[in-house]
Coordinates of N, CA and C in Angstrom, one line a residue:
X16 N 0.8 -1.2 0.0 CA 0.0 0.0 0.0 C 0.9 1.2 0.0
X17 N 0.6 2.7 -0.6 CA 0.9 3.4 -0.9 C 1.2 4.3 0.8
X18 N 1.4 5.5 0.1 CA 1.7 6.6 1.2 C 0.7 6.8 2.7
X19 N 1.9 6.9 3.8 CA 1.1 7.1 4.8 C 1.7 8.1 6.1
X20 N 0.7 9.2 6.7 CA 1.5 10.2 7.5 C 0.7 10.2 8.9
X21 N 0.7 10.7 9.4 CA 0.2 11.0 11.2 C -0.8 12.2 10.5
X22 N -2.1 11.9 11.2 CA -2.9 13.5 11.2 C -3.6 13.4 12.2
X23 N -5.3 13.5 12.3 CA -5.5 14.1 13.3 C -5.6 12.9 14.6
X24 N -5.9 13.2 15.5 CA -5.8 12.4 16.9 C -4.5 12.7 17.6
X25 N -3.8 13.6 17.3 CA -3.0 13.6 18.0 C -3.1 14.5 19.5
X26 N -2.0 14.4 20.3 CA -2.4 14.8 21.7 C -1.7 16.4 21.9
X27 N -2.4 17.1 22.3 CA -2.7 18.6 22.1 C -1.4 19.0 23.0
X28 N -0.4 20.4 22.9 CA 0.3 20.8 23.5 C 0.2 21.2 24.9
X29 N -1.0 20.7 25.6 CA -1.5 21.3 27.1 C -1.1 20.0 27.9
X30 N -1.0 18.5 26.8 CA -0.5 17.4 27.5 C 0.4 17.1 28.4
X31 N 0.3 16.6 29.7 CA 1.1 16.6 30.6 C 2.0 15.4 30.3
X32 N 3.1 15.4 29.8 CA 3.7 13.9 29.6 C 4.5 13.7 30.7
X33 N 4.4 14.6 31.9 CA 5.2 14.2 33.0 C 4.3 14.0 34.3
X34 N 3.0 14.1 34.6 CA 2.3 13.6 35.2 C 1.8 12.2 35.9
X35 N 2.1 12.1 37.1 CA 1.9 10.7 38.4 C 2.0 9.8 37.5
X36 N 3.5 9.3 37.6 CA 4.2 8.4 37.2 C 3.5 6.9 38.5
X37 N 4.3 6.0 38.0 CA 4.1 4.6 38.8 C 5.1 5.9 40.1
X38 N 4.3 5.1 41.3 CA 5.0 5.9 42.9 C 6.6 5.1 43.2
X39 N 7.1 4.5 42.5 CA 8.2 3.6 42.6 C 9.4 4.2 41.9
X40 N 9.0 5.5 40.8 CA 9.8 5.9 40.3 C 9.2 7.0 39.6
X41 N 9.3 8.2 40.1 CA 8.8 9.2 40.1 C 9.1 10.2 38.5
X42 N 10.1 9.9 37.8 CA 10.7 10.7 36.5 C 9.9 9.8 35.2
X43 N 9.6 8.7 35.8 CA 9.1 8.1 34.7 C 8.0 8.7 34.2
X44 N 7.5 8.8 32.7 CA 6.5 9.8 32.4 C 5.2 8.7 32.6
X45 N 4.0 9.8 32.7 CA 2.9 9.3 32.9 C 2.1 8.5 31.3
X46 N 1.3 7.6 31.1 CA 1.4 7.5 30.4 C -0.3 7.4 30.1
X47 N -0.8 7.9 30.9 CA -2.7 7.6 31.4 C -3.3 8.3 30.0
X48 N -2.4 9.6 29.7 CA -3.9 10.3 28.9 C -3.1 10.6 27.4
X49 N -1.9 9.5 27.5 CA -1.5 10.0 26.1 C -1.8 8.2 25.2
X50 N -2.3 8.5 24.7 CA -2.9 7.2 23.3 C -1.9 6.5 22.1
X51 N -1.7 5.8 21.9 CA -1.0 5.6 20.5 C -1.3 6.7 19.7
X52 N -0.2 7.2 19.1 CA -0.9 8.2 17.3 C -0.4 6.8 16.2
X53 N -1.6 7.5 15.2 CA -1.5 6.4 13.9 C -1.5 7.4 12.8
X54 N -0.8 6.3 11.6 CA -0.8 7.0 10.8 C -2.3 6.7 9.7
X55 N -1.8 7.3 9.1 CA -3.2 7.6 8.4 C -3.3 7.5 6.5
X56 N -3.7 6.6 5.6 CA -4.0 6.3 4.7 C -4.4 7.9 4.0
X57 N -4.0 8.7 2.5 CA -5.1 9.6 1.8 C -6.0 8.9 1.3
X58 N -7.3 9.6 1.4 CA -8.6 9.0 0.4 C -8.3 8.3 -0.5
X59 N -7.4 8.9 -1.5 CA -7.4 8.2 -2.8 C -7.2 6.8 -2.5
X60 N -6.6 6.1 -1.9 CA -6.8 4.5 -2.1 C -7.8 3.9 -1.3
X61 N -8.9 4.6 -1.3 CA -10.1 4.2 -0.9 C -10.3 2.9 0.3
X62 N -9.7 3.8 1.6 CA -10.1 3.2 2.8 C -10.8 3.8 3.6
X63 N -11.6 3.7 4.8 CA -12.2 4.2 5.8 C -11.5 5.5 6.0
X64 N -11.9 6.2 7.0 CA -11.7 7.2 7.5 C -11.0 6.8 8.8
X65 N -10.3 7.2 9.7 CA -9.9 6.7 10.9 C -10.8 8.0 12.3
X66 N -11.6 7.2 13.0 CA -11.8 8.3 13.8 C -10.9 8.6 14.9
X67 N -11.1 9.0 15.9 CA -9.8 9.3 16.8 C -10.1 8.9 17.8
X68 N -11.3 8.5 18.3 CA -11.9 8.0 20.0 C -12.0 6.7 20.0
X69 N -12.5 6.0 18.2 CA -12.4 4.5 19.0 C -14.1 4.5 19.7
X70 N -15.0 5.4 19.4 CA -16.3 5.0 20.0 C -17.8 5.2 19.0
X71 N -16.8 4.6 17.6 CA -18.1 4.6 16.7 C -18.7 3.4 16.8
X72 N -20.3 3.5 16.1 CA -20.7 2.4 16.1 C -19.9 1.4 14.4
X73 N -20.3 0.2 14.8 CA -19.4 -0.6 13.4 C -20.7 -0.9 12.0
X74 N -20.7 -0.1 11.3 CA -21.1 -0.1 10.3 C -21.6 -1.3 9.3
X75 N -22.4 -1.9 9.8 CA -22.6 -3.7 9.5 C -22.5 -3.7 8.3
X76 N -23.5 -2.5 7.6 CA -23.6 -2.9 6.1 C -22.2 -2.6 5.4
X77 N -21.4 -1.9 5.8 CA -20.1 -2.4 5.2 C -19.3 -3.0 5.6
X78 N -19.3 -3.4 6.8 CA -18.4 -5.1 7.0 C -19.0 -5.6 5.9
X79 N -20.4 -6.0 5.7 CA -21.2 -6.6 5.4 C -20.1 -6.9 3.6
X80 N -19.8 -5.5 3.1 CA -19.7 -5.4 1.6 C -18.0 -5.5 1.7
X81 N -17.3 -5.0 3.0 CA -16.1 -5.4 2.5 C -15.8 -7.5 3.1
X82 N -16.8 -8.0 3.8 CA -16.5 -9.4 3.9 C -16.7 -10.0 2.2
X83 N -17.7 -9.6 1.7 CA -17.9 -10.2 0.1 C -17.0 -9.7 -0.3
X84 N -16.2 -8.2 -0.6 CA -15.6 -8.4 -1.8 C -13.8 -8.8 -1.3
X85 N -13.7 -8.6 -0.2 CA -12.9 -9.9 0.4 C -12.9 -11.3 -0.2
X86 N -13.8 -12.1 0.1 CA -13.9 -13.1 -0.1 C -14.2 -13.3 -1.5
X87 N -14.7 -12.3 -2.7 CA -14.4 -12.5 -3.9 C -13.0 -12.5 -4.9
X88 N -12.6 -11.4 -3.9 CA -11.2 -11.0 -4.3 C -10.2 -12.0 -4.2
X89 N -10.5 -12.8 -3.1 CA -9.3 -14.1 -2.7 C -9.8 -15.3 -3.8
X90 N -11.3 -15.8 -4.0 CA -11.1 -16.8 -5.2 C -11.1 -16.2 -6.3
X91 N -10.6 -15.1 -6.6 CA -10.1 -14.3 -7.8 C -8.5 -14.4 -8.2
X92 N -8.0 -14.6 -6.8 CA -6.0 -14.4 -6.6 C -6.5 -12.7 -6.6
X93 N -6.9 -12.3 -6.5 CA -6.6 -10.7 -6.6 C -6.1 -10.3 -4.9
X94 N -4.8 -10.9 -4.6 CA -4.4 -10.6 -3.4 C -4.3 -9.0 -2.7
X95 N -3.8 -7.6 -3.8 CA -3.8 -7.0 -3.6 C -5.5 -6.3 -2.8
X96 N -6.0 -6.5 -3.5 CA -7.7 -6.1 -3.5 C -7.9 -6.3 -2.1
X97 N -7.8 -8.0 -1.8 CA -8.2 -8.5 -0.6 C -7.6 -8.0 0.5
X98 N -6.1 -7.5 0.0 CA -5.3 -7.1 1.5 C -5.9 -5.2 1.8
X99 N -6.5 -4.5 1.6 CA -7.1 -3.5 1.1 C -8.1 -3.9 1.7
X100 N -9.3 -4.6 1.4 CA -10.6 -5.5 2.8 C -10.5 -5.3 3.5
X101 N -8.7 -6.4 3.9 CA -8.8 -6.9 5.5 C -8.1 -5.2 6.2
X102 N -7.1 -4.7 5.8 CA -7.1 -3.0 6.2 C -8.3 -2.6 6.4
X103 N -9.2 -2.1 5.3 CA -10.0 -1.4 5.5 C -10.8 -2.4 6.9
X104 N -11.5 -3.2 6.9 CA -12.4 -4.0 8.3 C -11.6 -3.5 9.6
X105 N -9.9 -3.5 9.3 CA -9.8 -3.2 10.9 C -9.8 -2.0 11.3
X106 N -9.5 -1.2 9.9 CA -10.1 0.7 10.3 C -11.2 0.7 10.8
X107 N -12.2 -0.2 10.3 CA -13.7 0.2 10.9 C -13.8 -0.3 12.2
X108 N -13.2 -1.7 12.5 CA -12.9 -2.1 14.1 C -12.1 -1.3 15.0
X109 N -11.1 -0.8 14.6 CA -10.6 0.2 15.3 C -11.1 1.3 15.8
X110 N -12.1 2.3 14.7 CA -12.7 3.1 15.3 C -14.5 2.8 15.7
X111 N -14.3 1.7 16.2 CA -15.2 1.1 17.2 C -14.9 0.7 18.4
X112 N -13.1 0.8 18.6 CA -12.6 0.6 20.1 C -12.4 -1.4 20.1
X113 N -12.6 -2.2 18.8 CA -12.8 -3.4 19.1 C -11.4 -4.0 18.4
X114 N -10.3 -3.7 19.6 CA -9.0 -3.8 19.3 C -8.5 -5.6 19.1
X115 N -9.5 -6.2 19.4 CA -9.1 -7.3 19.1 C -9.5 -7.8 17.8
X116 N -10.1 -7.6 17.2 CA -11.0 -7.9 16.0 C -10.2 -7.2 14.7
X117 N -9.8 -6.0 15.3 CA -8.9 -5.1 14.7 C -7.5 -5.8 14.2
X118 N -7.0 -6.6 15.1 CA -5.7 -7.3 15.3 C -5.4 -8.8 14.6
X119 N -7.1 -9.3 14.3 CA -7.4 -10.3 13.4 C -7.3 -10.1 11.8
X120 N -7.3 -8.8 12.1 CA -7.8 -8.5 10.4 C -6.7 -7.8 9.8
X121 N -5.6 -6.8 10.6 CA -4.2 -6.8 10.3 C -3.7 -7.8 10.0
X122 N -3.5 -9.0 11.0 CA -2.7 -10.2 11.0 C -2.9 -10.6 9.4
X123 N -4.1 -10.9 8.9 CA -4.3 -11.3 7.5 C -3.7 -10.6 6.1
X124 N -4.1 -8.8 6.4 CA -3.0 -7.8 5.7 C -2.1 -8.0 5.7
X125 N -1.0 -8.4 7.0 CA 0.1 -8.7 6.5 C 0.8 -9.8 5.8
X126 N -0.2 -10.9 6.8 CA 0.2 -12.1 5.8 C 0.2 -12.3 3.9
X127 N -1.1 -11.3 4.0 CA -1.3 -10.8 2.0 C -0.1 -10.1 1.5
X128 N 0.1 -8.9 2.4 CA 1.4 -8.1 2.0 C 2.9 -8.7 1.9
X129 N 2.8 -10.0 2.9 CA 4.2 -10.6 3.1 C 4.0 -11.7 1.3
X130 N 2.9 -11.8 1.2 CA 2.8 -12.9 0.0 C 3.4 -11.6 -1.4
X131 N 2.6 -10.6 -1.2 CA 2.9 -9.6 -2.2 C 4.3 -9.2 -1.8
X132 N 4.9 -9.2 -1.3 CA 6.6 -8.8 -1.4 C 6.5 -7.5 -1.3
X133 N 5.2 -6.6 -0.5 CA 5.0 -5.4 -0.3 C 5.4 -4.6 0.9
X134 N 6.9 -4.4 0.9 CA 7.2 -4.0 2.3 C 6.7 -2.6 2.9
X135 N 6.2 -1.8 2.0 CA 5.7 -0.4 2.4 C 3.9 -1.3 3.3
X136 N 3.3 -2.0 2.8 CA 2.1 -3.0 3.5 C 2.6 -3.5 5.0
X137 N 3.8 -4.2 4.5 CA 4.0 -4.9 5.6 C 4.4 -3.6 6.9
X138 N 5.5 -2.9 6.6 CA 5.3 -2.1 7.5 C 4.0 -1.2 8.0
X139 N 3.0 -0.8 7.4 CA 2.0 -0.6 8.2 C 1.1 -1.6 8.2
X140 N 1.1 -2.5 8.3 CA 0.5 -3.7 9.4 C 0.9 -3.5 10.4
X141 N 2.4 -3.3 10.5 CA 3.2 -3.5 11.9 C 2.8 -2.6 12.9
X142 N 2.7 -1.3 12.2 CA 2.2 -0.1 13.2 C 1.0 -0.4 13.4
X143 N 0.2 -0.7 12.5 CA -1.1 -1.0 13.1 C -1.6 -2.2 14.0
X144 N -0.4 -3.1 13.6 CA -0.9 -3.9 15.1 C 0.0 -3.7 16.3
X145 N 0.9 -3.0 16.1 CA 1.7 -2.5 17.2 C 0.3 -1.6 18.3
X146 N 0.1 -0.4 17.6 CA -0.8 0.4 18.0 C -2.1 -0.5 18.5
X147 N -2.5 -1.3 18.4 CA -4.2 -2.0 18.9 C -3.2 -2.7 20.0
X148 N -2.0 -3.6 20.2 CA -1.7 -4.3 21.5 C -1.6 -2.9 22.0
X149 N -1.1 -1.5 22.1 CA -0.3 -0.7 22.7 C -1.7 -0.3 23.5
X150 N -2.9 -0.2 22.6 CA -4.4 0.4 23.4 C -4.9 -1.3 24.4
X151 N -4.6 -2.2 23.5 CA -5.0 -2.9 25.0 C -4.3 -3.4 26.3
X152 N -3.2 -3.3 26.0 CA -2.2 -3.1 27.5 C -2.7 -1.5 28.2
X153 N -3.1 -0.4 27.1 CA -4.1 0.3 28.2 C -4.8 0.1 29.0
X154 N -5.6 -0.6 28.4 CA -7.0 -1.3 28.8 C -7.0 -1.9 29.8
X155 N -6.1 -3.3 29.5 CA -5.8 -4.1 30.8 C -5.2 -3.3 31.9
X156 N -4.3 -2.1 31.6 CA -3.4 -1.4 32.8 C -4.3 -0.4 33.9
X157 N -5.6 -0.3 32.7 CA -6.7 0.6 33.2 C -7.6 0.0 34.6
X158 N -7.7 -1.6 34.1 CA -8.6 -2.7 35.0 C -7.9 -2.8 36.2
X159 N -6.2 -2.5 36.3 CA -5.6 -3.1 37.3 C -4.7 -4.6 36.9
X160 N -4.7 -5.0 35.8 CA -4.7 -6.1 35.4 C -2.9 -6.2 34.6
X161 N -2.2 -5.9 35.8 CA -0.5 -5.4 35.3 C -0.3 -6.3 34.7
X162 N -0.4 -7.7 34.6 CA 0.8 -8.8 34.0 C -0.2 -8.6 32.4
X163 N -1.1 -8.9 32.6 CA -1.7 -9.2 30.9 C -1.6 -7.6 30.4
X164 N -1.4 -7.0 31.1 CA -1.4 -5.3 30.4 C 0.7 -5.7 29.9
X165 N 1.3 -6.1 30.5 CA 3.0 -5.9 30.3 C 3.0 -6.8 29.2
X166 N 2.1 -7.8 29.5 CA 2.4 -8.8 27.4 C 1.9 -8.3 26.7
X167 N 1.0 -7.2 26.4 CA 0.2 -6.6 25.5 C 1.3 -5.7 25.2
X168 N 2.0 -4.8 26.0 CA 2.9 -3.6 25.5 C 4.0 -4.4 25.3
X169 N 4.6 -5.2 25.5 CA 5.6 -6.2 25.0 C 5.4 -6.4 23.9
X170 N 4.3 -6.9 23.5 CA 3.9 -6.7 21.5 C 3.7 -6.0 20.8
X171 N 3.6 -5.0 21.6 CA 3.3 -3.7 20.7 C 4.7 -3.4 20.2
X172 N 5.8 -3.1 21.1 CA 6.7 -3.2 21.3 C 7.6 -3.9 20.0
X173 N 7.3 -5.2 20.2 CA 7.5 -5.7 19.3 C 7.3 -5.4 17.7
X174 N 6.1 -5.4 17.7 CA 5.2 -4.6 16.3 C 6.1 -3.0 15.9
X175 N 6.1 -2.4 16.7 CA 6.8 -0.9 16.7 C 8.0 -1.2 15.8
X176 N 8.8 -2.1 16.8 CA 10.1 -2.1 16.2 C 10.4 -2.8 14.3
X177 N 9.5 -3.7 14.4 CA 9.6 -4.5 13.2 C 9.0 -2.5 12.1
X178 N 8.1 -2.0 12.8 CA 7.8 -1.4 11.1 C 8.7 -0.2 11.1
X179 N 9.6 -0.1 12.6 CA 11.0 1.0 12.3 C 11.8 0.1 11.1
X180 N 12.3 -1.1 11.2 CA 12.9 -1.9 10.5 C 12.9 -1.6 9.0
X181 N 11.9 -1.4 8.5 CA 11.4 -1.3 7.7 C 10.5 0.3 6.8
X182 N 9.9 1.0 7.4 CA 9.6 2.3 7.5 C 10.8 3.3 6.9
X183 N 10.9 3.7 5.7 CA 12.0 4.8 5.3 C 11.5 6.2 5.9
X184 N 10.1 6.5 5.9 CA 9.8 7.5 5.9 C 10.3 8.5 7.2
X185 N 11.1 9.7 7.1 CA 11.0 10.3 9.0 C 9.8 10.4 10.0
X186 N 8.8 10.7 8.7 CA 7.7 10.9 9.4 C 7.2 10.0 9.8
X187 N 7.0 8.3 9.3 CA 7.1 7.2 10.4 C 7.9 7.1 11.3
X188 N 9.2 7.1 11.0 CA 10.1 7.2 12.2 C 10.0 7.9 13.5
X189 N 9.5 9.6 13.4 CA 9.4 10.3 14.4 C 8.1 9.6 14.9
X190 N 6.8 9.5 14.2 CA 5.4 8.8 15.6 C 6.1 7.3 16.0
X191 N 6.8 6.7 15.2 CA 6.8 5.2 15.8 C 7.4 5.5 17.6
X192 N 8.6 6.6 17.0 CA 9.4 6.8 18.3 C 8.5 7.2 19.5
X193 N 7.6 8.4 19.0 CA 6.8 8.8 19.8 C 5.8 7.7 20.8
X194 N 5.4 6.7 19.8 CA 4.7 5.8 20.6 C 5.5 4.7 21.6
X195 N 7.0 4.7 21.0 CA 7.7 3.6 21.6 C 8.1 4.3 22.9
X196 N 8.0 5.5 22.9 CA 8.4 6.1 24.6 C 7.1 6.1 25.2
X197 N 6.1 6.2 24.4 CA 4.9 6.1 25.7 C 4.7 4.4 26.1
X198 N 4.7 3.7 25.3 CA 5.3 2.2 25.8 C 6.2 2.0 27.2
X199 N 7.7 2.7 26.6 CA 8.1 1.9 27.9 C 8.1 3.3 28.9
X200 N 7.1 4.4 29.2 CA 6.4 5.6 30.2 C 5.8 4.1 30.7
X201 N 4.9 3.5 30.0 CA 3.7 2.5 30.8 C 5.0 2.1 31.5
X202 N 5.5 0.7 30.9 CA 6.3 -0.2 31.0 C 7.7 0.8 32.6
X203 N 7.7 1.4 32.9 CA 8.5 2.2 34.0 C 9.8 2.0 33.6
X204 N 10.0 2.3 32.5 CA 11.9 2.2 32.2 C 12.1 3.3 31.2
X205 N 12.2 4.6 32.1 CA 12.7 5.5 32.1 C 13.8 5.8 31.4
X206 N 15.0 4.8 31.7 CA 15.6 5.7 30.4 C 15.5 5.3 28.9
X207 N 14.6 4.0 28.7 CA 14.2 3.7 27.1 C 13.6 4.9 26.9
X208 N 12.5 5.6 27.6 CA 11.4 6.3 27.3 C 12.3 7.3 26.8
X209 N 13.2 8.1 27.8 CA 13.6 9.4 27.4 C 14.5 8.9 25.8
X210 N 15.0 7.9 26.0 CA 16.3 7.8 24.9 C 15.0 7.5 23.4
X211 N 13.8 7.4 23.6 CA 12.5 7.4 22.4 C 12.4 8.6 22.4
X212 N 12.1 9.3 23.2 CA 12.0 10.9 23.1 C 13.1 11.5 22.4
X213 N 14.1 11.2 22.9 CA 15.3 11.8 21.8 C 15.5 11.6 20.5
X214 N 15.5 10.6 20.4 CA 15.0 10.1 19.1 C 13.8 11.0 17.9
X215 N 12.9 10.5 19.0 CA 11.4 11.2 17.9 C 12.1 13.1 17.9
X216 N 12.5 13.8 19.3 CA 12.9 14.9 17.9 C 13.8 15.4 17.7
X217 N 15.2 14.2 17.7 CA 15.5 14.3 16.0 C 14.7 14.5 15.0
X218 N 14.1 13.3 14.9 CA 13.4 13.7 13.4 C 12.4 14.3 13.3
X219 N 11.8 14.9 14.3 CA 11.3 16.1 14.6 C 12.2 17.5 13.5
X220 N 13.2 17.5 14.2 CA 14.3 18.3 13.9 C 14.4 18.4 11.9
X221 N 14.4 16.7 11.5 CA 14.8 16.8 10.6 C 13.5 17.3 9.6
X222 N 12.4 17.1 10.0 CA 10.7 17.5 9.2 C 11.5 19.4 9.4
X223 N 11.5 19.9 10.1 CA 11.6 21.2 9.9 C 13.2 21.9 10.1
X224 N 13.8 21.6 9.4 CA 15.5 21.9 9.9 C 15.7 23.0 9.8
X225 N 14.8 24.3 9.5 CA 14.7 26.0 9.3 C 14.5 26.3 10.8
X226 N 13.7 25.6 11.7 CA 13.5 25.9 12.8 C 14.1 24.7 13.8
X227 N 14.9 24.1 13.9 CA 15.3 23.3 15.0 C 15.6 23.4 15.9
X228 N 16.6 24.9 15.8 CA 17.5 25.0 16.9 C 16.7 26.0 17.8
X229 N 15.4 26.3 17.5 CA 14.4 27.1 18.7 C 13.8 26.0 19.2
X230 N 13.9 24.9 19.5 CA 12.5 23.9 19.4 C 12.3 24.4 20.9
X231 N 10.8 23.8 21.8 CA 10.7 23.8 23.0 C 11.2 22.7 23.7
X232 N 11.0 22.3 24.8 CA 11.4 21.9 25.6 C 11.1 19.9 25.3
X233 N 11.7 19.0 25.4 CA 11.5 18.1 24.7 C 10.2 17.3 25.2
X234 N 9.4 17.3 26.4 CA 8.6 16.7 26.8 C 6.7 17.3 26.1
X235 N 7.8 18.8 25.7 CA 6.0 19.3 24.8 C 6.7 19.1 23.5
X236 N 7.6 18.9 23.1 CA 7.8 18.3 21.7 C 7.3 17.4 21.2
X237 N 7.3 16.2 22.3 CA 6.8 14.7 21.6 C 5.4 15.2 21.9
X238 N 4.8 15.8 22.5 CA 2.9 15.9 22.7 C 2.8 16.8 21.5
X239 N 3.4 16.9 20.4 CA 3.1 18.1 19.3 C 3.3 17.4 18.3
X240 N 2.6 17.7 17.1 CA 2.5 17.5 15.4 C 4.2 17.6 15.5
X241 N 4.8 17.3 14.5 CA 6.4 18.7 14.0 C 5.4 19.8 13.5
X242 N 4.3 19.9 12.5 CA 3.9 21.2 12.2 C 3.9 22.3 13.4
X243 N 2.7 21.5 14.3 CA 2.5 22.5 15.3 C 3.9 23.2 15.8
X244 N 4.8 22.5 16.1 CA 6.0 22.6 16.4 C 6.5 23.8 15.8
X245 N 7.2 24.1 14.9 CA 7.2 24.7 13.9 C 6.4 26.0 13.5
X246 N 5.2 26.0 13.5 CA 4.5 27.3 14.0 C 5.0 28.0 15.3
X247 N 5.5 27.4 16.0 CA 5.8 28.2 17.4 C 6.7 27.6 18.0
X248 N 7.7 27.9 17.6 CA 9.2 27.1 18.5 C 9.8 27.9 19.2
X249 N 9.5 29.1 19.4 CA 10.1 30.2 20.4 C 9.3 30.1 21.8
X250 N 7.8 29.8 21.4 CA 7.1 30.3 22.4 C 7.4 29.2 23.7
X251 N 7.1 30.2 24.9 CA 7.2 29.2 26.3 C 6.4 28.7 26.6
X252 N 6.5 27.2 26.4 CA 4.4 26.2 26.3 C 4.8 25.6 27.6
X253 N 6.2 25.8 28.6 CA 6.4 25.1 29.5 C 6.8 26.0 30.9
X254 N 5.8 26.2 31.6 CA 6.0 27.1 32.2 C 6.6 26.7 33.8

């Protein structure tokens, strides 16, 4: 599959990313109210929309039309087509919050994309099932439920790193990092997180290299677009 960038959902400059860490280690960043960011498919290759909360309802009649032409497209060989289905079904599962269903229907995209020898595919599988374990080790971490919440971000984890592997783009590079420090913010290992932070702005840095050396302070950097960035790199957002 073609081109893909970060747009909206992302977490607003007022974000506290240093906020009541685990009480056992106090620097570690908080990791309650910041979400995975994803990246995001243009219209033209005709996928869903992604919402940003995760609390739509699921659209039966088009599961409905992308399970047929799924399943047309496979006793067709039209592998392409089908891996395009199983994406599009877990956009719609996704923004219904039904991260597991979501993670069934990636797994299949990449398997299509690994058959197509499509590594721009395969790496956004990766993010995208990186990102659905990364929201259910939320979930579980939400319930109280530490051990099944630490294998969930252990996979995401996993997932993250395979679609850096692979991912040319900075602008993949900068969110993957972004999400790989809120990972190990959950996970309490503090200096992965920060040394992810450093990371994401570099390439922060490298999206706007006219403005780098004003940036702010690096903890409202990662809670920022690079655009937003960029618009205001002098200003004091950290008071």
């Amino acid at each position: 599959m073609a081109e893909c960038r970060p747009r909206s959902g992302s977490p607003r400059p007022g974000d506290d990313l240093f906020s009541a860490p685990r009480p056992k280690d106090s620097s570690v960043p908080s990791w309650s109210k910041l979400n995975p960011r994803r990246l995001h498919l243009p219209p033209r290759l005709r996928t869903p929309l992604r919402s940003t909360d995760g609390s739509e309802k699921i659209p039966s009649a088009q599961v409905a039309d992308l399970r047929f032409l799924q399943n047309a497209s496979r006793r067709a060989g039209r592998l392409r087509e089908e891996g395009r289905c199983y994406y599009s079904l877990g956009v719609l599962y996704d923004n219904a919050g039904r991260w597991r269903d979501a993670i069934k229907c990636y797994t299949q995209f990449l398997r299509i994309c690994e058959r197509c020898r499509d590594a721009q595919g395969e790496a956004l599988a990766y993010h995208c099932l990186g990102v659905d374990y990364h929201f259910l080790g939320k979930a579980e971490s939400d319930r109280g439920s530490t051990d099944s919440a630490e294998e969930f971000l252990m996979k995401a984890l996993g997932f993250y790193q395979k679609h850096l592997d692979l991912v040319g783009s900075v602008e993949g590079r900068y969110l993957t990092n972004v999400n790989m420090s809120r990972v190990y913010a959950a996970l309490g290992d503090e200096e992965e997180c920060l040394g992810r932070q450093k990371l994401a702005k570099g390439y922060a840095q490298q999206l706007q290299p006219s403005r780098s050396s004003a940036g702010p302070a690096d903890a409202v950097l990662i809670n920022m677009d690079p655009s937003e960035w960029a618009r205001s790199p002098s200003e004091k957002l950290m008071k």
